[in-house]
């Protein structure tokens, strides 16, 4: 045994405060004397602890075997019940296999291994003064050997070349990461003059007459799902369609002609950070974003009435075509979705 | 007696290892190294073991998960029935396959997800333990930083993993990430393109996050865990204050066999518990949400718990903060809650050891832990930050609170907006008072002993409660601490009236120090104890009981007022 370990008792200096009123602070009394456990003094208690540990190990072994048997005996036969049963068997087997083993080991350590506290000494992290002086000297010697102090040109060259060396790795990496970097795509959506509004996800065009007051539809441009970059386009172009009593709308509002007979189409992409604004409260005419509860008033140009969004939902100007289907008058007149630095440029 | 065959084989192996790698030196150095024992030291172990379970279960998942966003139609003959024929990405389809067609696959997914939650919970509580006991003090400041980085990497690991199955919920999480990224001034839209490989959602994000999730982040975590544990060995473990524990020693049990059996056994316990959770508790049943689609979303959707504080921060911020300057949009309504608030809270945590070191001006090493009550400022500060984070997490569930308790969501949000400013102040103040109160009570106990609940009648007819004095060991735990005083600084001018350099910095340090240590309660000194005893206390001092009539009113308990 190494000498730095001393048995538990009597580590501290026993100057007791009670006898000496002059001390500034109490002195550390040293370790508490060791109290033996049942298993230390009673052979049958020790035997019992051993039996308990063995039992736990045995449970562990049985459970592990059970899990493997379950793996082979329970087929996944296209029923959810079989998936559940297989999951349960494997999981409980694995779990008890692990748990039994762990509990046994800890029980053994706690009851049968020595619980006499031992002491190691600590030493300061700091090296001794000699070691430090030696280290400084070594570094000085090394630096002198390299000649870096005497050759400033070399110093500059090393730093310069080292700074540039990562670039051939970083530039191609970052350069490719952004794809075509064409951020102007954020300004346009798939909506065009005359493009029909279709129900998401069935892609059926919507007749104005079929939109009843109080109803709400999730809408995308007709035929979008056949196009390239379908998800990217859908992520910008989705629209909510609501119909309110036209008397609720202000006829003199700026974009009164963007609605059709009380039917209004707003971008479904929240102007906060972009969740789909999916909830509609009929009585209040409020659209609610489920992510952070920004609330928009559809009778007032989808202005924000509460929540963390600042801007109204962009409105899609709509009309009806000859066959009575709802169509767009054109694209949105501003970028949809969350704010970004150059969105108004 | 001849040695048995196994013993000879072991001897041969030992000799082989020693002559090749000097194993005997390692054994001599480490085998009987002492580790202190305390339940709170298990928190870090839970984090480590959950991480190992993540590595094991994650490796299983990589065998079957397909990190691709190519669109396919789910087979008509595969479970679950609701997904048959639905258009989805290969990532989502392979997650379904893992859950329904790979034996043990669902178990591994669920173990993996539960282990991720356990991992983060253990890291956070471990961090709290380190903070409130002052284990971050010199020489362990750097290891605190390593631990802090591990927590941040844990958040990244959890977020990237959560996003992999490409379901509606995780897709919406990514969309929020995209929205926040776009809000960064000047470079926002380019940063978003950088992450997604073009416009959101694109086809690159899942493969990219897969690489981050299974290679980059676990690799970094593994490397930092190695550094973290190496530093624990270099510094030796801290210990709680108590008799025999000093800054110069470490008291506990030897690595081999006690600590190895306990810690090793504990790994199996953690794994076992996680496996039972995976077996019996369903988590992230993505087939109920469906594949990602930019249009649908359901209310009441929650991210994993460790992201809730960000969610709450976003929810609470009023939208008015967004403004336009020179035609450029600056969405402070996103920047403040998503970057500045978490930046300040996490930054304060990361730098706290250095801030406190300035306040104490203490350059010594500390290996004996603080009882939190003995450092009222730190404890109160920690509780205030914690309360703020919990409040933010609750704000991230304001819709659930609203539906659960039938309250108006606007009222709840407005309440949280007020609490954001009030709560830290109030919790700080209350915690500090509680700490000081507990310290005063410790003094009382040291001076007058513990209440015994036994009431006796004095010869004078007076009733008093018997107090039992502490023994030396008990007392040490209550008086062994130091109460740092505010730093004193040299005057601004030297004896010749010249302003000295560095005075401004010093007076800042002194002011900080006063904030930390103005209110303090000193431990009882031996002189005070002696004085208290000579006052003729009613302690059970030897001979003391002779002076009183032994008519004990047993069982009248603490609330019968006692004289002291
Ligand atoms: C460092 C800590 C890690 C954390 C916090 C973490 C967390 C997560 C989470 C929350 C999920 C979602 C699971 C779900 O519900 O479907 C996940 C998925 C996944 N993880 Fe991890 N993980 C970690 C490490 C790893 C490692 C080391 C690997 C591989 C060696 C891995 C491989 C995977 C795979 C393949 C998936 C997708 C499979 C699926 O979702 O079904 N993870 N991870
Ligand atoms: S994304 Fe709609 S409120 Fe945040």
PDB file of C-alpha atoms and ligand atoms in Angstrom, chain A residues 269-277 288-296 306-309, chain B residues 176 314-315, ligand 2:
ATOM      1  CA  UNK A 269     -46.822  31.586 -43.592  1.00  0.00           C
ATOM      2  CA  UNK A 270     -46.569  33.464 -40.325  1.00  0.00           C
ATOM      3  CA  UNK A 271     -44.704  36.767 -40.509  1.00  0.00           C
ATOM      4  CA  UNK A 272     -43.060  35.912 -37.213  1.00  0.00           C
ATOM      5  CA  UNK A 273     -40.774  32.959 -37.956  1.00  0.00           C
ATOM      6  CA  UNK A 274     -42.745  31.074 -40.559  1.00  0.00           C
ATOM      7  CA  UNK A 275     -45.075  28.474 -39.059  1.00  0.00           C
ATOM      8  CA  UNK A 276     -48.306  27.751 -40.933  1.00  0.00           C
ATOM      9  CA  UNK A 277     -51.074  29.930 -39.492  1.00  0.00           C
ATOM     10  CA  UNK A 288     -54.055  32.210 -34.825  1.00  0.00           C
ATOM     11  CA  UNK A 289     -50.564  30.857 -35.353  1.00  0.00           C
ATOM     12  CA  UNK A 290     -50.145  27.732 -33.233  1.00  0.00           C
ATOM     13  CA  UNK A 291     -46.402  28.185 -32.807  1.00  0.00           C
ATOM     14  CA  UNK A 292     -46.184  31.414 -30.793  1.00  0.00           C
ATOM     15  CA  UNK A 293     -49.808  32.558 -30.867  1.00  0.00           C
ATOM     16  CA  UNK A 294     -49.543  35.573 -33.114  1.00  0.00           C
ATOM     17  CA  UNK A 295     -53.121  36.598 -33.809  1.00  0.00           C
ATOM     18  CA  UNK A 296     -54.239  38.252 -37.035  1.00  0.00           C
ATOM     19  CA  UNK A 306     -51.539  40.028 -30.322  1.00  0.00           C
ATOM     20  CA  UNK A 307     -48.307  38.083 -30.183  1.00  0.00           C
ATOM     21  CA  UNK A 308     -44.721  38.250 -31.358  1.00  0.00           C
ATOM     22  CA  UNK A 309     -45.344  38.955 -35.080  1.00  0.00           C
TER      23      UNK A 309
ATOM     24  CA  UNK B 176     -38.675  28.084 -37.076  1.00  0.00           C
ATOM     25  CA  UNK B 314     -40.068  33.730 -28.654  1.00  0.00           C
ATOM     26  CA  UNK B 315     -43.683  33.538 -27.517  1.00  0.00           C
TER      27      UNK B 315
HETATM   28  S1  LIG C   2     -44.333  31.565 -36.235  1.00  0.00           S
HETATM   29 FE1  LIG C   2     -46.284  32.323 -35.970  1.00  0.00          FE
HETATM   30  S2  LIG C   2     -46.200  33.165 -34.072  1.00  0.00           S
HETATM   31 FE2  LIG C   2     -44.203  32.468 -34.314  1.00  0.00          FE
END
